[in-house]
Tab-separated table of C-alpha atoms in Angstrom:
chain	number	residue	atom	x	y	z
E	1	MET	CA	120.455	295.994	-111.946
E	2	ILE	CA	118.038	297.835	-109.657
E	3	LEU	CA	115.047	298.123	-111.999
E	4	PRO	CA	113.311	294.689	-111.698
E	5	PRO	CA	112.773	294.525	-107.915
E	6	GLY	CA	111.800	298.174	-107.823
E	7	GLY	CA	109.465	297.784	-110.790
E	8	PHE	CA	107.778	294.673	-109.389
E	9	LEU	CA	107.413	296.170	-105.912
E	10	THR	CA	106.099	299.519	-107.157
E	11	LEU	CA	103.511	297.846	-109.377
E	12	GLY	CA	102.542	295.502	-106.543
E	13	VAL	CA	102.103	298.336	-104.053
E	14	LEU	CA	100.090	300.307	-106.629
E	15	LEU	CA	97.754	297.348	-107.226
E	16	LEU	CA	97.386	296.739	-103.479
E	17	GLY	CA	96.527	300.420	-103.007
E	18	LEU	CA	93.946	300.280	-105.790
E	19	ALA	CA	92.378	297.126	-104.347
E	20	TRP	CA	92.229	298.697	-100.877
E	21	TRP	CA	90.627	301.853	-102.274
E	22	GLY	CA	88.047	299.829	-104.247
E	23	GLU	CA	87.140	297.747	-101.215
E	24	ARG	CA	86.839	300.819	-98.976
E	25	ARG	CA	84.582	302.485	-101.524
E	26	ALA	CA	82.375	299.390	-101.785
E	27	ARG	CA	82.120	299.151	-97.995
E	28	ARG	CA	81.117	302.815	-97.734
E	29	THR	CA	78.463	302.438	-100.414
E	30	GLU	CA	77.046	299.422	-98.614
E	31	ALA	CA	76.990	301.256	-95.293
E	32	ARG	CA	75.273	304.249	-96.860
E	33	ALA	CA	72.672	302.017	-98.504
E	34	GLY	CA	71.959	300.328	-95.172
E	35	ARG	CA	71.527	303.614	-93.253
E	36	VAL	CA	69.192	305.447	-95.640
E	37	LEU	CA	65.929	303.494	-95.975
E	38	ARG	CA	64.292	303.491	-99.382
E	39	PRO	CA	60.519	304.334	-99.446
E	40	GLU	CA	59.520	301.193	-101.328
E	41	ALA	CA	61.394	299.039	-98.823
E	42	VAL	CA	59.637	300.813	-95.931
E	43	ALA	CA	56.247	300.339	-97.607
E	44	ALA	CA	56.871	296.660	-98.216
E	45	ALA	CA	57.986	296.150	-94.613
E	46	GLY	CA	54.885	298.012	-93.354
E	47	VAL	CA	52.510	295.847	-95.412
E	48	ALA	CA	54.161	292.686	-94.211
E	49	LEU	CA	53.971	293.855	-90.585
E	50	ALA	CA	50.304	294.807	-90.914
E	51	ASP	CA	49.494	291.464	-92.527
E	52	SER	CA	51.140	289.527	-89.754
E	53	ALA	CA	49.454	291.669	-87.047
E	54	GLY	CA	46.080	291.221	-88.716
E	55	ALA	CA	46.565	287.475	-88.921
E	56	THR	CA	47.457	287.295	-85.222
E	57	LEU	CA	44.431	289.382	-84.289
E	58	ARG	CA	42.127	287.241	-86.392
E	59	ALA	CA	43.518	284.072	-84.872
E	60	SER	CA	43.034	285.369	-81.323
E	61	ARG	CA	39.456	286.474	-82.050
E	62	THR	CA	38.582	283.129	-83.571
E	63	GLY	CA	39.973	281.474	-80.436
E	64	GLU	CA	37.801	283.658	-78.184
E	65	GLN	CA	34.664	282.884	-80.147
E	66	ARG	CA	35.287	279.168	-79.805
J	1	MET	CA	134.528	273.955	-120.447
J	2	ILE	CA	134.673	276.312	-117.442
J	3	GLU	CA	133.719	279.132	-119.784
J	4	LEU	CA	130.555	277.236	-120.806
J	5	LEU	CA	129.675	276.580	-117.164
J	6	TRP	CA	129.988	280.270	-116.334
J	7	ILE	CA	127.820	281.234	-119.306
J	8	PHE	CA	125.225	278.704	-118.117
J	9	LEU	CA	125.316	279.883	-114.486
J	10	SER	CA	125.308	283.523	-115.451
J	11	ALA	CA	122.228	283.126	-117.648
J	12	MET	CA	120.481	280.974	-115.054
J	13	VAL	CA	120.893	282.873	-111.803
J	14	ILE	CA	123.000	286.021	-112.086
J	15	ASN	CA	121.331	287.497	-115.164
J	16	ASN	CA	118.097	285.549	-114.821
J	17	PHE	CA	115.919	286.560	-117.766
J	18	THR	CA	112.761	287.051	-115.694
J	19	LEU	CA	113.979	288.236	-112.312
J	20	ALA	CA	116.967	290.342	-113.386
J	21	LEU	CA	116.246	291.397	-116.958
J	22	PHE	CA	112.425	291.734	-116.907
J	23	LEU	CA	112.044	289.359	-119.892
J	24	GLY	CA	109.399	286.638	-120.256
J	25	LEU	CA	106.974	288.150	-117.763
J	26	CYS	CA	103.889	286.911	-119.632
J	27	PRO	CA	104.216	283.211	-118.677
J	28	PHE	CA	105.768	284.226	-115.338
J	29	MET	CA	102.517	285.921	-114.304
J	30	GLY	CA	100.105	283.753	-116.275
J	31	VAL	CA	101.246	280.153	-115.811
J	32	SER	CA	102.629	280.326	-112.283
J	33	ALA	CA	99.519	279.243	-110.402
J	34	ARG	CA	100.423	275.522	-110.277
J	35	VAL	CA	103.893	273.973	-109.942
J	36	GLU	CA	103.176	271.176	-112.414
J	37	THR	CA	101.992	273.528	-115.147
J	38	ALA	CA	104.913	275.871	-114.440
J	39	LEU	CA	107.378	272.999	-114.858
J	40	ARG	CA	105.845	271.993	-118.185
J	41	MET	CA	105.790	275.579	-119.404
J	42	GLY	CA	109.438	275.843	-118.414
J	43	ALA	CA	110.236	272.674	-120.344
J	44	ALA	CA	108.465	274.044	-123.444
J	45	ASN	CA	110.437	277.282	-123.076
J	46	ILE	CA	113.759	275.420	-122.709
J	47	PHE	CA	112.963	273.435	-125.865
J	48	VAL	CA	112.128	276.572	-127.868
J	49	LEU	CA	115.158	278.461	-126.487
J	50	VAL	CA	117.597	275.673	-127.395
J	51	LEU	CA	116.165	275.298	-130.898
J	52	THR	CA	116.217	279.082	-131.333
J	53	SER	CA	119.840	279.196	-130.253
J	54	LEU	CA	120.760	276.524	-132.807
J	55	ALA	CA	118.825	278.311	-135.546
J	56	VAL	CA	120.379	281.673	-134.650
J	57	SER	CA	123.883	280.173	-134.805
J	58	PHE	CA	123.212	278.908	-138.322
J	59	LEU	CA	121.544	282.170	-139.336
J	60	ASN	CA	124.508	284.168	-138.037
J	61	ALA	CA	126.973	281.938	-139.858
J	62	PHE	CA	125.273	281.593	-143.216
J	63	VAL	CA	122.617	284.288	-143.754
J	64	LEU	CA	123.129	287.317	-141.541
J	65	ALA	CA	126.811	287.660	-142.421
J	66	LYS	CA	125.693	288.607	-145.936
J	67	ALA	CA	122.413	290.344	-145.077
J	68	PRO	CA	122.603	291.836	-141.560
J	69	TYR	CA	119.503	293.986	-142.164
J	70	LEU	CA	117.379	290.799	-142.077
J	71	ARG	CA	118.293	290.124	-138.451
J	72	ILE	CA	115.069	290.913	-136.577
J	73	ILE	CA	112.798	289.615	-139.337
J	74	SER	CA	114.639	286.323	-139.636
J	75	PHE	CA	114.694	285.868	-135.851
J	76	ILE	CA	110.945	286.430	-135.612
J	77	VAL	CA	110.230	284.033	-138.475
J	78	VAL	CA	112.429	281.346	-136.942
J	79	ILE	CA	110.883	281.760	-133.472
J	80	ALA	CA	107.317	281.698	-134.814
J	81	SER	CA	108.030	278.549	-136.844
J	82	LEU	CA	109.634	276.802	-133.869
J	83	VAL	CA	106.714	277.642	-131.610
J	84	GLN	CA	104.332	276.246	-134.204
J	85	VAL	CA	106.356	273.019	-134.204
J	86	VAL	CA	106.277	272.829	-130.387
J	87	GLU	CA	102.549	273.554	-130.337
J	88	THR	CA	101.811	270.795	-132.859
J	89	VAL	CA	104.011	268.299	-131.025
J	90	ILE	CA	102.457	269.051	-127.601
J	91	LYS	CA	98.930	268.950	-129.050
J	92	LYS	CA	99.648	265.526	-130.493
J	93	LEU	CA	101.571	264.053	-127.539
J	94	SER	CA	99.733	265.578	-124.568
J	95	PRO	CA	96.329	267.176	-125.232
J	96	VAL	CA	95.876	267.749	-121.470
J	97	LEU	CA	99.071	269.811	-121.271
J	98	PHE	CA	98.005	271.636	-124.432
J	99	ARG	CA	94.736	272.651	-122.733
J	100	GLU	CA	96.506	273.598	-119.480
J	101	LEU	CA	99.012	275.860	-121.198
J	102	GLY	CA	96.183	277.473	-123.149
J	103	ILE	CA	96.929	280.803	-124.769
J	104	TYR	CA	100.408	280.941	-123.203
J	105	LEU	CA	101.753	278.289	-125.568
J	106	PRO	CA	101.245	280.287	-128.799
J	107	LEU	CA	102.296	283.353	-126.816
J	108	ILE	CA	105.821	281.898	-126.577
J	109	THR	CA	106.116	283.379	-130.085
J	110	THR	CA	105.790	286.858	-128.654
J	111	ASN	CA	107.780	286.006	-125.535
J	112	CYS	CA	110.518	288.607	-125.406
J	113	ALA	CA	112.823	286.134	-123.626
J	114	ILE	CA	113.171	284.138	-126.863
J	115	LEU	CA	113.889	287.172	-129.023
J	116	GLY	CA	116.118	288.524	-126.237
J	117	LEU	CA	118.156	285.318	-126.315
J	118	ALA	CA	118.594	285.577	-130.104
J	119	ILE	CA	119.715	289.200	-129.884
J	120	PHE	CA	122.032	288.674	-126.868
J	121	GLN	CA	123.608	285.657	-128.551
J	122	THR	CA	124.302	287.654	-131.706
J	123	ASN	CA	125.578	290.739	-129.861
J	124	ARG	CA	127.927	288.706	-127.666
J	125	ASP	CA	129.283	286.699	-130.635
J	126	TYR	CA	128.641	283.328	-129.013
J	127	ASP	CA	129.587	280.268	-131.065
J	128	LEU	CA	127.362	277.180	-131.286
J	129	LEU	CA	128.362	275.596	-127.960
J	130	GLU	CA	128.391	278.870	-126.053
J	131	GLY	CA	124.983	279.691	-127.537
J	132	LEU	CA	123.629	276.315	-126.429
J	133	ALA	CA	124.969	276.811	-122.891
J	134	PHE	CA	123.435	280.286	-122.844
J	135	ALA	CA	120.059	278.979	-124.076
J	136	LEU	CA	120.039	276.115	-121.571
J	137	GLY	CA	120.959	278.499	-118.749
J	138	ALA	CA	118.307	281.009	-119.774
J	139	GLY	CA	115.679	278.248	-120.040
J	140	CYS	CA	116.611	276.733	-116.683
J	141	GLY	CA	116.541	280.203	-115.118
J	142	LEU	CA	113.090	280.851	-116.556
J	143	THR	CA	111.883	277.465	-115.283
J	144	LEU	CA	113.432	278.127	-111.864
J	145	ALA	CA	111.657	281.485	-111.604
J	146	LEU	CA	108.356	279.934	-112.747
J	147	VAL	CA	108.563	277.035	-110.288
J	148	LEU	CA	109.607	279.265	-107.370
J	149	MET	CA	106.721	281.629	-108.061
J	150	ALA	CA	104.242	278.754	-108.507
J	151	SER	CA	105.253	277.104	-105.231
J	152	ILE	CA	104.905	280.371	-103.318
J	153	ARG	CA	101.531	281.072	-104.938
J	154	GLU	CA	100.299	277.590	-104.008
J	155	GLU	CA	101.285	278.269	-100.399
J	156	THR	CA	99.536	281.647	-100.329
J	157	GLU	CA	96.306	279.969	-101.440
J	158	LEU	CA	96.290	278.035	-98.156
J	159	ALA	CA	97.464	280.956	-96.030
J	160	GLU	CA	95.241	283.589	-94.473
J	161	VAL	CA	95.812	286.580	-96.727
J	162	PRO	CA	93.791	289.811	-96.373
J	163	SER	CA	91.133	290.066	-99.076
J	164	VAL	CA	92.786	293.215	-100.444
J	165	ALA	CA	96.030	291.349	-101.118
J	166	ARG	CA	94.433	288.471	-103.022
J	167	GLY	CA	95.309	288.851	-106.695
J	168	MET	CA	97.987	290.335	-108.878
J	169	GLY	CA	99.212	292.812	-106.234
J	170	LEU	CA	100.502	290.018	-104.011
J	171	VAL	CA	102.016	288.206	-107.011
J	172	LEU	CA	104.007	291.312	-107.948
J	173	ILE	CA	105.203	291.818	-104.366
J	174	ILE	CA	106.379	288.180	-104.305
J	175	ALA	CA	108.103	288.700	-107.677
J	176	GLY	CA	109.849	291.772	-106.275
J	177	SER	CA	111.062	289.829	-103.241
J	178	LEU	CA	112.313	286.983	-105.467
J	179	SER	CA	114.065	289.497	-107.675
J	180	LEU	CA	115.739	291.066	-104.638
J	181	ALA	CA	116.872	287.605	-103.545
J	182	PHE	CA	118.343	286.887	-106.986
J	183	MET	CA	120.282	290.158	-106.819
J	184	GLY	CA	122.369	288.405	-104.156
J	185	PHE	CA	123.902	286.259	-106.907
J	186	ALA	CA	125.348	289.361	-108.571
J	187	GLY	CA	128.705	289.014	-106.793
J	188	LEU	CA	129.047	285.298	-107.552
J	189	LEU	CA	131.374	285.632	-110.544
J	190	SER	CA	133.649	288.278	-109.073
J	191	ALA	CA	133.830	286.552	-105.661
J	192	THR	CA	135.279	283.297	-107.029
């Protein structure tokens, strides 16, 4: 009886291959999303940076006046 | 007596229902995550198999000799009724086990190992005692396969397995390896 081990192993290898392919695809999508910056993300980061720079500047000026 | 022992051994290891004949794969994949649950599932299967074997012997002697065309239908009715009995008994005696076995307990009805046993027993013309030995062997073989698989799966939970291999793929590879190992028993009867 050759069928059972062969059947189990073939199905197992197929599932492992599918899982590997799915994971590779997910990793690629993540990498692509990280490389290409979205405009709204850039805008949000710019606003936050400007806010923090403005706050620092204001704090330093207030210190000078005192 | 020796004949009964050989029937038992043959059904248990040489022609193991799960690992050599591809029967009863549903509980083998579904209830093999924990050894304790696997043992209890095996016990429920042994109980149903033995009762089925008894019922099939009586059916073959008194009903199917006169109406052979009722074979499959009568087997299915008998198996479904027996599983209902087992389900009710387990629900009453051990509600925890009933919850642990979940959907796999009523699924014993559709377990091809049970119907396979009924058909093999009829085709091979086993009498009552031979049928009982065959059912016990088949049940013990099913339990053995379940427990082996459950113990290996418990070990793999603690081992460092690549994320890709976590899941059914690994389970099937393990089942294939177990099946290959059981093929080694194939020469047991001819060697002695």
